[in-house]
Coordinates of C-alpha atoms in Angstrom, one line a residue:
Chain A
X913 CA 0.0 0.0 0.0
X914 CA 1.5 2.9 -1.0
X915 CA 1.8 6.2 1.6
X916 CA -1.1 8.4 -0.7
X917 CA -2.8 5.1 -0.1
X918 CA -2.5 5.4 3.6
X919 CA -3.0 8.9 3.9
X920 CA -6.6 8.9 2.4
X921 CA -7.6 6.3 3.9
X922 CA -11.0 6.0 5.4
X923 CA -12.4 4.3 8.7
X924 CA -16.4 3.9 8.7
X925 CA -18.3 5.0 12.1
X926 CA -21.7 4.4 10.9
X927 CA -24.5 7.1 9.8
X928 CA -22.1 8.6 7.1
X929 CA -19.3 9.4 9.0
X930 CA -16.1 8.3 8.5
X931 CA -12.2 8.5 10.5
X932 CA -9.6 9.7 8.9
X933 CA -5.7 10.5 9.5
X934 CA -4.6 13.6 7.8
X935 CA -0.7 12.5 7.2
X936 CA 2.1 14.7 7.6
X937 CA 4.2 13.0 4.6
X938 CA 1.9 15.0 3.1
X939 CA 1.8 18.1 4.9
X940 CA 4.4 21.2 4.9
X941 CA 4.3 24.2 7.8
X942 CA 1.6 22.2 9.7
X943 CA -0.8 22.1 7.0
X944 CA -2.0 18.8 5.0
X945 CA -2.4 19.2 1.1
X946 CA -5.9 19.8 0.2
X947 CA -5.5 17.2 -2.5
X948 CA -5.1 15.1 -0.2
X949 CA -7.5 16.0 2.2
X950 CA -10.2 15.7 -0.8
X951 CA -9.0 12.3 -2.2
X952 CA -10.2 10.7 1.4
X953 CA -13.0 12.7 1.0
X954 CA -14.3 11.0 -1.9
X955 CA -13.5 7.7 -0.9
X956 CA -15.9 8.2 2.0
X957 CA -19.0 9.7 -0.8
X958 CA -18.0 7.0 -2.8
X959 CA -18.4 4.5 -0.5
X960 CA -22.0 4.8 0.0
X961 CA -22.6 6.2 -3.6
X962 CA -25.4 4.2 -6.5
X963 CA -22.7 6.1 -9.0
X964 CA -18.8 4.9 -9.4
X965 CA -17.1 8.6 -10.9
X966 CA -16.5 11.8 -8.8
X967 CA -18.3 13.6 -11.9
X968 CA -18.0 17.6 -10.4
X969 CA -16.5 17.9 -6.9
X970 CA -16.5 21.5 -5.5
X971 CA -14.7 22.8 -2.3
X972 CA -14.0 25.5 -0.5
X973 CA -11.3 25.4 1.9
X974 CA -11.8 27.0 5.0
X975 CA -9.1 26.5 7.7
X976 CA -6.1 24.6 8.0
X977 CA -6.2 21.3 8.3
X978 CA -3.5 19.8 10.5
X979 CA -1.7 16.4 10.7
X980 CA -4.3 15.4 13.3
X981 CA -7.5 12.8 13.4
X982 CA -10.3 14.1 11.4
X983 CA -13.8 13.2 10.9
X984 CA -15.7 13.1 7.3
X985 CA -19.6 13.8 7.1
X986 CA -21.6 12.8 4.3
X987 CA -24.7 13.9 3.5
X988 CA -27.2 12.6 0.5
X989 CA -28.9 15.5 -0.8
X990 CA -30.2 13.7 -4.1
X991 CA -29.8 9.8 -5.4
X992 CA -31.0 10.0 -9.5
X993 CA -30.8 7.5 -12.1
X994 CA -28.6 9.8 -14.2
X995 CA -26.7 11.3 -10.7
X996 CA -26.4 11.7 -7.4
X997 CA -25.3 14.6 -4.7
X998 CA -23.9 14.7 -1.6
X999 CA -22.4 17.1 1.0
X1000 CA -18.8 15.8 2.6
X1001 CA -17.5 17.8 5.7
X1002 CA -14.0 17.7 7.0
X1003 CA -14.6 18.5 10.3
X1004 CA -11.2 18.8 12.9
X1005 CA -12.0 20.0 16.5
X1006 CA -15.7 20.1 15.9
X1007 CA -15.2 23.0 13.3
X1008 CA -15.6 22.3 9.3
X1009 CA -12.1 22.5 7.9
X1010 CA -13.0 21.7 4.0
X1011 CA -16.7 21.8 2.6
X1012 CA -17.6 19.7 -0.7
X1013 CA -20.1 18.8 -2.5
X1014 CA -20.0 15.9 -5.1
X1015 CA -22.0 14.7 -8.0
X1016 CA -21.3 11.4 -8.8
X1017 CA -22.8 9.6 -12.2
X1018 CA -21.0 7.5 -14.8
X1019 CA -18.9 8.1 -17.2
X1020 CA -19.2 6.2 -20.3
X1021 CA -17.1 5.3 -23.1
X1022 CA -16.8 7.9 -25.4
X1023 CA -18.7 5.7 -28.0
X1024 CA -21.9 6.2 -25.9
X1025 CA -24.5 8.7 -25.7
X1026 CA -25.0 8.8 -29.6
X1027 CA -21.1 9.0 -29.9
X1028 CA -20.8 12.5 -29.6
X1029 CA -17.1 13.0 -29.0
X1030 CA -15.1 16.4 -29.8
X1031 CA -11.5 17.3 -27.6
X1032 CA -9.5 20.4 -27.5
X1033 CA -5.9 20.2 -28.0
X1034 CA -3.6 18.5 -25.3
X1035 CA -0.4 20.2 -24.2
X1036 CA 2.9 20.3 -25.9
X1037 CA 5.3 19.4 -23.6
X1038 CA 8.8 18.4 -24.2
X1039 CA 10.8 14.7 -23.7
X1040 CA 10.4 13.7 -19.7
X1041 CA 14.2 13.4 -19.4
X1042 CA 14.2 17.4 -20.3
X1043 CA 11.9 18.7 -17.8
X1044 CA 13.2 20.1 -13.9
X1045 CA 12.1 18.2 -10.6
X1046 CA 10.2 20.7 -8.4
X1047 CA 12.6 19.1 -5.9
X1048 CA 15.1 21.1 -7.7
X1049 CA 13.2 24.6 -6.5
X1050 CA 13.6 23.7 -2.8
X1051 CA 17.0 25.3 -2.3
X1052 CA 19.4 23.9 0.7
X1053 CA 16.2 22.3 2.8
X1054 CA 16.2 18.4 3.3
X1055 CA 14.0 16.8 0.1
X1056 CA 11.3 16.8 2.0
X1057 CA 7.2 16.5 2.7
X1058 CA 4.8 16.7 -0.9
X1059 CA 8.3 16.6 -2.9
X1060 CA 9.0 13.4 -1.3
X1061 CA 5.7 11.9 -2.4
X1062 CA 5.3 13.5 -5.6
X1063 CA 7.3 13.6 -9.0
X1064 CA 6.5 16.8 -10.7
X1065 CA 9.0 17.4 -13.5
X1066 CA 7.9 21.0 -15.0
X1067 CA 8.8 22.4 -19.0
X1068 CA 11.4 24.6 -18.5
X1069 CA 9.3 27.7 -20.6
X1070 CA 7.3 27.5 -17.9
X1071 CA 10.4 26.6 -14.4
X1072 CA 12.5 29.8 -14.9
X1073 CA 11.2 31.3 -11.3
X1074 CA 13.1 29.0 -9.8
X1075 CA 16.3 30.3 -11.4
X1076 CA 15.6 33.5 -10.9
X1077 CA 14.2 33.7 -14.4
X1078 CA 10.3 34.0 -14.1
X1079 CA 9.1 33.4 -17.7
X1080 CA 6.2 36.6 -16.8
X1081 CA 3.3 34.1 -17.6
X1082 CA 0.8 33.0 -15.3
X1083 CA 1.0 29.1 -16.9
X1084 CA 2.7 25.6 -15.9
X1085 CA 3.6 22.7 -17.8
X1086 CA 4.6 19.4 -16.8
X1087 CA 4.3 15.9 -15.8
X1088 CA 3.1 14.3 -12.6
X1089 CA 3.5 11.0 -11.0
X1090 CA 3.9 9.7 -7.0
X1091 CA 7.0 8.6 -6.3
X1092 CA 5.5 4.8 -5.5
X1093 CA 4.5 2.8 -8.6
X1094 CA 0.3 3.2 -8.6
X1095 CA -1.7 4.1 -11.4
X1096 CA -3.9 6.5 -11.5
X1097 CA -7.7 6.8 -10.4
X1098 CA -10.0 9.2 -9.2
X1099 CA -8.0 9.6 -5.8
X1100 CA -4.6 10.2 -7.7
X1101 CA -6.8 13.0 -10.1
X1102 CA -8.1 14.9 -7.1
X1103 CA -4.1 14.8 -5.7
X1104 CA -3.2 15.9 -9.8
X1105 CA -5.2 18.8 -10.4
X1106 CA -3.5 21.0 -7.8
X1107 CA 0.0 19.5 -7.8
X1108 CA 1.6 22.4 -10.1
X1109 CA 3.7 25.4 -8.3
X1110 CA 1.4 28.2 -8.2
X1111 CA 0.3 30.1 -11.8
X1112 CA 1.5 32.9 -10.3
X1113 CA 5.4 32.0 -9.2
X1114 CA 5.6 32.4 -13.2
X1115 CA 5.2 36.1 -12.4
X1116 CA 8.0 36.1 -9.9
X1117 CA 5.4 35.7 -7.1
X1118 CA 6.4 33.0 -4.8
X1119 CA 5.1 32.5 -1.5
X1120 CA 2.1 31.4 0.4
X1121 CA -0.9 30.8 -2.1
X1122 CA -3.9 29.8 -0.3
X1123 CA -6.6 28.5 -2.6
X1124 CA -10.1 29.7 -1.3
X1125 CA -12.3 27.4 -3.6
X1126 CA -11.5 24.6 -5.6
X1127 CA -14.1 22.3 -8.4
X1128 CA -12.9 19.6 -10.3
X1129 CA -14.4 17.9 -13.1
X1130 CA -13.4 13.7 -13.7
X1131 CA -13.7 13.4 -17.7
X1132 CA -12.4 9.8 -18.0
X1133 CA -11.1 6.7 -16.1
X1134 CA -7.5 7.5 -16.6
X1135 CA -4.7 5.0 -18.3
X1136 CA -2.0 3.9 -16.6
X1137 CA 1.1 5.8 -16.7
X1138 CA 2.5 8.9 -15.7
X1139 CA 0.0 11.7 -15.8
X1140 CA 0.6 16.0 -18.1
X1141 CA -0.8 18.9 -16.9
X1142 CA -1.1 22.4 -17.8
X1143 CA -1.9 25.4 -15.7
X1144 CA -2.8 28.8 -16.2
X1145 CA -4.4 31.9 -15.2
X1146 CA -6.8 34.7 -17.0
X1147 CA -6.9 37.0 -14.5
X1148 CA -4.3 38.4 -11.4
X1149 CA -6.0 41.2 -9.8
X1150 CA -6.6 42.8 -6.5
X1151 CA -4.8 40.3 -4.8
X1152 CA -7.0 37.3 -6.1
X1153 CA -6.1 35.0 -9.1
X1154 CA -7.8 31.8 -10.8
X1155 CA -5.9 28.9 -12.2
X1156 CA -7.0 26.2 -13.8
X1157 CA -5.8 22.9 -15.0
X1158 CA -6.4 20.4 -17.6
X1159 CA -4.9 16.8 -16.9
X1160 CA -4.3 14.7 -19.4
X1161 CA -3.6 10.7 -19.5
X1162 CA -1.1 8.7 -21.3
X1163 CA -3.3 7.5 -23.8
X1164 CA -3.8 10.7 -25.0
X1165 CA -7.1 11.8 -23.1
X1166 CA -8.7 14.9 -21.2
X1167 CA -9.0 13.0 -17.8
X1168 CA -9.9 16.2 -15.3
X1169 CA -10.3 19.5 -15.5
X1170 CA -10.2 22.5 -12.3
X1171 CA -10.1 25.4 -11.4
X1172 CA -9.7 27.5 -8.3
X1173 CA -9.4 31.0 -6.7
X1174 CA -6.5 31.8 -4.5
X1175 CA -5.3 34.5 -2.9
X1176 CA -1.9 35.9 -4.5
X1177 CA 1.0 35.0 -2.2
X1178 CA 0.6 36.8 1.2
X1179 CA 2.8 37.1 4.3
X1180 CA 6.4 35.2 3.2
X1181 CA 5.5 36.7 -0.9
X1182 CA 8.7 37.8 -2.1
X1183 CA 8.5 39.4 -5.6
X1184 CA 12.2 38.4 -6.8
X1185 CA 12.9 35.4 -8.3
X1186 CA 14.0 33.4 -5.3
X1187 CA 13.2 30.0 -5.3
X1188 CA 10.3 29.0 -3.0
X1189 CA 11.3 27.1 0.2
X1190 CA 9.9 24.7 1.4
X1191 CA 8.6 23.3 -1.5
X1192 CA 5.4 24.9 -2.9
X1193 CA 2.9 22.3 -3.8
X1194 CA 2.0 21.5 -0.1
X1195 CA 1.6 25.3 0.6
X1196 CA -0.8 26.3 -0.7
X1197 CA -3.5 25.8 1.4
X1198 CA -4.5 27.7 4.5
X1199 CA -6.2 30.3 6.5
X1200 CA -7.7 33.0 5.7
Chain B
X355 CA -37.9 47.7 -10.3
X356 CA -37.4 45.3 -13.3
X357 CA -38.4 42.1 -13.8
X358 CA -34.8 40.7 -12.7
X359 CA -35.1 42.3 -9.3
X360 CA -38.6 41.7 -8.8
X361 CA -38.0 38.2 -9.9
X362 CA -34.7 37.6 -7.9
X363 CA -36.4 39.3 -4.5
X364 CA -36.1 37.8 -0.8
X365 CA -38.0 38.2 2.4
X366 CA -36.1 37.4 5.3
X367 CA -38.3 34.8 7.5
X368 CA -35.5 34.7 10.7
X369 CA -32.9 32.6 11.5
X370 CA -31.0 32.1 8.1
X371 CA -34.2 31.5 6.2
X372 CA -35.6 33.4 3.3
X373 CA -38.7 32.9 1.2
X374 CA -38.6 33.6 -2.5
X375 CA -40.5 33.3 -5.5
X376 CA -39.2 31.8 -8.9
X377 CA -40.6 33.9 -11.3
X378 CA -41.8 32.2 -14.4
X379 CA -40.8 35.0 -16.2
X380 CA -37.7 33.3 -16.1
X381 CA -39.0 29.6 -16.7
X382 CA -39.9 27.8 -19.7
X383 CA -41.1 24.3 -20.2
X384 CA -42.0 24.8 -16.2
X385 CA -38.6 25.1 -15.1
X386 CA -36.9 28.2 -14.3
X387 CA -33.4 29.5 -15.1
X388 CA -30.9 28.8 -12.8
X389 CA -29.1 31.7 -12.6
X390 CA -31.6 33.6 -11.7
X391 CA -32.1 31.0 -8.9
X392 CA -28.6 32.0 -8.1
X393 CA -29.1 35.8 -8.0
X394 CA -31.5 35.2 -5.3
X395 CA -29.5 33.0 -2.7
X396 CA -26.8 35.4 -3.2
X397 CA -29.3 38.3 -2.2
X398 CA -29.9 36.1 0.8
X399 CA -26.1 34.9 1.5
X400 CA -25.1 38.9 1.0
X401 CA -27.6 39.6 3.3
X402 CA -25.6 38.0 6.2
X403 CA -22.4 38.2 4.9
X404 CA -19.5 40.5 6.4
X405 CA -17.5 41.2 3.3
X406 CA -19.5 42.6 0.4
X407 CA -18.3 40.6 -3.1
X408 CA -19.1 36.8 -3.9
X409 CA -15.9 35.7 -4.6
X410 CA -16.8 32.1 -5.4
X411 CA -19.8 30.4 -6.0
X412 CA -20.4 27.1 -6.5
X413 CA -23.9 25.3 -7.3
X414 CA -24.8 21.6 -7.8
X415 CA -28.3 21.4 -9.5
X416 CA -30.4 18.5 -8.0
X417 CA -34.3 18.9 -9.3
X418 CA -36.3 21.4 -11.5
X419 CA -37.2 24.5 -10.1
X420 CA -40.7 25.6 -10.4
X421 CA -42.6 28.9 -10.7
X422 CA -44.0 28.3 -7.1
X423 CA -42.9 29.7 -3.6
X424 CA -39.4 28.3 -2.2
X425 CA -37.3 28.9 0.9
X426 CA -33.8 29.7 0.8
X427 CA -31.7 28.7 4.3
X428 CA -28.4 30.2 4.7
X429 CA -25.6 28.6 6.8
X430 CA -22.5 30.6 7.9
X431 CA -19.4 27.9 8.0
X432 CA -17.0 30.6 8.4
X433 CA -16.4 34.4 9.4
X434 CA -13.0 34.5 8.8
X435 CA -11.2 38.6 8.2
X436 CA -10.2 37.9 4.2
X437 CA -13.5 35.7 3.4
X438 CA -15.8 34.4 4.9
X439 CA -17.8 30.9 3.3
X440 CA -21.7 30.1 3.6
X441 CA -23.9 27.5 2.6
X442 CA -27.0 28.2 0.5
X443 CA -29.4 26.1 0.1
X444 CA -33.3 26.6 -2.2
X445 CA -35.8 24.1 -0.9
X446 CA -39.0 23.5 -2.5
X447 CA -41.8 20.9 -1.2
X448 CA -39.3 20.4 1.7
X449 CA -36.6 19.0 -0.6
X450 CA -33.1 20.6 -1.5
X451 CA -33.6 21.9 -5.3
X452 CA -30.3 23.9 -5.4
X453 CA -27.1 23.3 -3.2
X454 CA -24.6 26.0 -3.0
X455 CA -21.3 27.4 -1.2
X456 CA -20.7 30.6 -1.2
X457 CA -17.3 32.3 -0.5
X458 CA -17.6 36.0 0.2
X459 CA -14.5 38.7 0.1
X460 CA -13.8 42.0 -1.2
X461 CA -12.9 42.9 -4.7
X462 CA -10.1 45.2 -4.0
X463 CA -8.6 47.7 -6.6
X464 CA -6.1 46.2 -9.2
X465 CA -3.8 49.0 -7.3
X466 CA -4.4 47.0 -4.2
X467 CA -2.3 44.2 -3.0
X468 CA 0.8 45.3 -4.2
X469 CA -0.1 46.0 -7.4
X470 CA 0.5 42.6 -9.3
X471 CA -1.7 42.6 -12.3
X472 CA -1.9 40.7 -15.3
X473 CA -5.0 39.4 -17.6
X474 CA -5.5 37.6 -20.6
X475 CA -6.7 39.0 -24.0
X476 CA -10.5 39.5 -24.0
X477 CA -13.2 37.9 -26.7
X478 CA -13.2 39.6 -30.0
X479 CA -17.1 40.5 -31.1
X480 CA -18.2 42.1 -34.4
X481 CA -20.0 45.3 -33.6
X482 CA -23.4 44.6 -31.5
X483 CA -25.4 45.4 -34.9
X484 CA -24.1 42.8 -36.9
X485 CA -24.4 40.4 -34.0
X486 CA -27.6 37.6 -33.9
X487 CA -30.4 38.1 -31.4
X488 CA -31.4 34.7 -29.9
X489 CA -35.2 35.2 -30.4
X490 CA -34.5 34.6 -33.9
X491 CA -34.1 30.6 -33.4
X492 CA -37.2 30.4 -31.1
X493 CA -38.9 29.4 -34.4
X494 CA -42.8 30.4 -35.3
X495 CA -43.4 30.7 -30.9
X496 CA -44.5 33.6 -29.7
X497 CA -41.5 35.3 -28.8
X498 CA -41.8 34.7 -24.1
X499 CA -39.8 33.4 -21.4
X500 CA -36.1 34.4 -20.9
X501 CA -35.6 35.4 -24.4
X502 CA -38.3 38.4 -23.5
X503 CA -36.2 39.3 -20.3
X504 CA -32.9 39.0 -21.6
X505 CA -30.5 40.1 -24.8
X506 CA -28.1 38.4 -26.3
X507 CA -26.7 38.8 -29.4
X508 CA -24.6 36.1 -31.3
X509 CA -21.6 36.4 -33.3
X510 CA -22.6 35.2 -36.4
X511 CA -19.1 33.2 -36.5
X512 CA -21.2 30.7 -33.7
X513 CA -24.6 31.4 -34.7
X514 CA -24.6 28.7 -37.4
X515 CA -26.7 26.0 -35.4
X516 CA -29.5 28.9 -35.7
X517 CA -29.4 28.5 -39.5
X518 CA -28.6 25.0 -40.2
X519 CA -25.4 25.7 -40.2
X520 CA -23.4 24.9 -37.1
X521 CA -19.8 26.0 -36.9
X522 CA -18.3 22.4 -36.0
X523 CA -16.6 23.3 -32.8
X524 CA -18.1 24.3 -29.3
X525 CA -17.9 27.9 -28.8
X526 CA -20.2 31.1 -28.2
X527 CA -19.5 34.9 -28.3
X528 CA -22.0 37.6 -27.7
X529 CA -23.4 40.5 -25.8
X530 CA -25.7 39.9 -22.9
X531 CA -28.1 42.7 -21.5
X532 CA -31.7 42.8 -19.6
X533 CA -33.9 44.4 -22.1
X534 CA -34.9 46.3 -19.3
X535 CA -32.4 49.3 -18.3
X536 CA -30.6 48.0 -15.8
X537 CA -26.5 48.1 -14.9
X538 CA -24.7 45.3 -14.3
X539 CA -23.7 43.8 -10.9
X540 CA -22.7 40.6 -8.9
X541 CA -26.7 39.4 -9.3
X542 CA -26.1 40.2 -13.1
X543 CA -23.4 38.3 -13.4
X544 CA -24.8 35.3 -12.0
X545 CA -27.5 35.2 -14.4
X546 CA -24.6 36.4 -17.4
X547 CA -22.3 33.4 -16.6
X548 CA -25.1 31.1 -18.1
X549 CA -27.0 33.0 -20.6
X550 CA -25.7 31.6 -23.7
X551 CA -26.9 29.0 -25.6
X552 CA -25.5 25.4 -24.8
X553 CA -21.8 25.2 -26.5
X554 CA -23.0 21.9 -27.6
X555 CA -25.3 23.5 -30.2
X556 CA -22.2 24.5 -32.6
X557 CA -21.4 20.7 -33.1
X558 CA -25.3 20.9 -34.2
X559 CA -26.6 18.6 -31.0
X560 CA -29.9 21.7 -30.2
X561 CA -32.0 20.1 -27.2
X562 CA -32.0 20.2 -23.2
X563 CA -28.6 20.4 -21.6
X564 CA -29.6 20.0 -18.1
X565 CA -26.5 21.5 -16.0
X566 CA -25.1 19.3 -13.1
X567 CA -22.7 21.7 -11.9
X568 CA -21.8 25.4 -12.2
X569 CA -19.1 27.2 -10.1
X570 CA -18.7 31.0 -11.2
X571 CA -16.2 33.7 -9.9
X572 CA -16.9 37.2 -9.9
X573 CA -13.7 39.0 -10.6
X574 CA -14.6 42.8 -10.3
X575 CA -17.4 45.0 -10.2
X576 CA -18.8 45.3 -13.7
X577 CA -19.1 49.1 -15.3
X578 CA -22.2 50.0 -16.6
X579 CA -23.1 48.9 -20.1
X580 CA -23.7 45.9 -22.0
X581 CA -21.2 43.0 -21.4
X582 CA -19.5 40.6 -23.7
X583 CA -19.3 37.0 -22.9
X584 CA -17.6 33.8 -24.6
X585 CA -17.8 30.2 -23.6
X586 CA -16.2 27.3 -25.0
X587 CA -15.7 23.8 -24.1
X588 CA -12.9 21.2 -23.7
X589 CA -14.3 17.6 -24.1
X590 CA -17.6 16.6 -25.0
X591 CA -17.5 12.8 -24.4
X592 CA -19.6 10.4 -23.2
X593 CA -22.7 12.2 -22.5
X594 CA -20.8 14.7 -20.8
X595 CA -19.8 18.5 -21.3
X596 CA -17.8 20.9 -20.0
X597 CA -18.6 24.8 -20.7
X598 CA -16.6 27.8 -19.4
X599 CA -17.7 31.3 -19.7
X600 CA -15.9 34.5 -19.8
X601 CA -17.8 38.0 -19.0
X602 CA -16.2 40.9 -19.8
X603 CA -17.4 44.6 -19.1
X604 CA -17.9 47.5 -21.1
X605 CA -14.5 49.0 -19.8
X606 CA -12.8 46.0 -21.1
X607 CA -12.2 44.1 -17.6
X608 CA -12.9 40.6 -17.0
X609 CA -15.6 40.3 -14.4
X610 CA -16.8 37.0 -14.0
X611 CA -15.8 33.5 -15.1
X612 CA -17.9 30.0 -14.9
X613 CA -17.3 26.7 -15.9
X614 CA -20.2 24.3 -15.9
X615 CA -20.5 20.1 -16.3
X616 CA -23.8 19.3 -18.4
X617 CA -25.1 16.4 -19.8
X618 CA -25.2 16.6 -23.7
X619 CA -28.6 17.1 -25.6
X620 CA -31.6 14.2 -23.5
X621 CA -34.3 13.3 -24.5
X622 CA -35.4 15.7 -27.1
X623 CA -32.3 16.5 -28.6
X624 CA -31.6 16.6 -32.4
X625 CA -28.8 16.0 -34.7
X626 CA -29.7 17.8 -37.2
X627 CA -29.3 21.9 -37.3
X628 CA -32.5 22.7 -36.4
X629 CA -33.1 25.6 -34.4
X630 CA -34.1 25.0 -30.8
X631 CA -38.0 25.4 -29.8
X632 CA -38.8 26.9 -26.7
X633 CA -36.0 29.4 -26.9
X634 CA -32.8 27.7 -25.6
X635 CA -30.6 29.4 -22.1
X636 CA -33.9 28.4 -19.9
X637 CA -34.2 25.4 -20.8
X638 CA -30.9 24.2 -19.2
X639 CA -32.0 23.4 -15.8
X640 CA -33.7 20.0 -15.0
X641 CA -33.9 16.9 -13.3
X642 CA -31.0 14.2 -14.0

């Protein structure tokens, strides 16, 4: 069983609630990855679900969650032929730490449903061997935490912040696999869609990027192999900026889709191109 | 008053709760738009609220709405001094019709927070007068429902579907106004986000694409004037579509921004390029 395994795990208590273990090999400054956090969410709607995909899953994130037992609440609001909804609640100390809401259904071969089928274009990215570790970005600190779990290995158009070169873009590229050999699934896809470095370190902002909500959309049961993503933003303003992401499997295929709203880089931000430390994945999430 | 505001009205009823009306102004085929659903929970969640913008809103649609009287109950999950997150929730006959999460903040200036800024390029419209009311594909009907209340004009460039002609690729660009003269705001914008026609219609699949999910962001406060929005999607695949909307206001700022998960064309839908009958954005909401 591999440690992203173990950390989402789920313990039923009866009535829709569920133990869990937020896990500090995933955690960095005391708070878990959201990822994280929301992969053991949906195993616990999944659990009692008449669906098998986490079609749309929406969160906001609303305190730190800390490497502490948690409890998961799920509520049915609706159980349809087509879909079904229900409310999941992190809940640490009695408080709600992460509020989601999921809609689960089926997703069927693209050759279904009258075999309607039409796909953007999947990201360029260059040769594996050519792309940087975000371990590389952590500066003198021991490898560490999310690195230590994760293998991101960015495009370097899009890595430049962390040599002091920010390419003045609000976009990532790159490639994302766990350390341990496991395939992907829904799980790994919630972890996916909010592995990349902030959109924003690409403007020479790197620091503390909380994300304040966060949906995702599953497209497809994804193919083994390691997983490509691309980031970006459309708007930095006031102090708030989206990103989304679009992951895409090794067969070629549109597998999730999110986006979120964060908060630009607040406290620690630094507007030079130092590299971020500790590593940035893991910090983004937080209080507000 | 117009019709929007009378339509999208509350009347606090005490401890979170609000009664409100769905306005069949806004309904066709018995169902009534959900955005306009939206504008009035976030009437009731700004009602409470301690920061004045809705940041992030995110909505998972669970049965038709009907013209009839409804209760909106408003839960505060957080109060925090940056945002502050509150669920929303429109009950009719007892049972939960529309779930939502609402995460409020303040839209600061661009000139706040340090003055980072940076924004992608917005849609490119032919002028307004060469651009494709919607009322012209409602067919023979007598021209009623949200196509009476609200103005949008196509780009021709995605209007095909409207003449037997669709454009091949799903995508919409237009301008969206009340017919009524009334300034955009953050109640506007919820109904904006989701006033095109289905993106599905330019790959010439015309029929009821009932909306799962919708999360919107509003990103400043919209000038006066008309707006311009354009949606596109990803993957259509399996049943399944994702549709994201840009708004942009008259001083050429990106307001708001959605992305949505519908299911493709049920039921009646058509492969052919006829044109839609009822008129086509209310006829997105239903049961799944």
């Amino acid at each position: 069983m591999t440690a992203f395994d173990q950390a989402t795990a789920i313990w039923p208590a009866g009535e829709g609630r569920y133990e869990v273990m937020p896990d500090d090999r995933f955690a960095i400054a005391g708070a878990v990855n959201g990822g994280v956090l929301l992969a053991s969410m949906l195993r616990a709607v999944l659990d009692s679900s008449p669906h098998p995909d986490p079609i749309a899953t929406s969160a906001h994130f609303l305190r730190a969650p800390r490497p502490e037992p948690a409890q998961v609440e799920v509520a049915w609001l609706k159980h349809g032929k087509v879909t079904a909804t229900a409310r999941a609640t992190l809940i640490q100390d009695g408080r709600p730490v992460l509020e989601s809401t999921v809609t689960t259904g089926a997703l069927s071969e693209p050759a279904d449903a009258g075999g309607l089928s039409w796909t953007g274009e999947p990201p360029r990215l260059p040769p594996i061997e050519e792309c940087h570790g975000i371990e590389d970005a952590a500066g003198p600190r021991p490898f560490s935490g999310f690195a230590k779990q994760v293998d991101v290995r960015l495009d370097p158009a899009t890595s430049g912040w962390a040599r002091g070169e920010p390419a003045g873009t609000p976009e990532m590229r790159g490639y994302f696999q766990l350390r341990e050999d496991r395939d992907p699934d829904a799980y790994l896809l919630a972890l996916a869609v909010d592995s990349m470095p902030p959109v924003v370190f690409g403007l020479a902002v790197v620091g503390w990027s909380p994300t304040v909500e966060l949906t995702w959309y599953m497209r497809a049961r994804p193919a083994p192999g390691v997983l490509r993503i691309a980031t970006r933003s459309r708007l930095v303003s006031g102090g708030w900026f989206d990103e989304e992401a679009e992951v895409w499997d090794s067969a070629g295929r549109l597998v999730a889709q999110s986006r979120q709203m964060a908060l630009v880089g607040r406290g620690s931000a630094s507007r030079g191109g130092d590299p971020p430390n500790p590593p940035i994945a893991a910090s983004r999430r937080g209080v507000t």
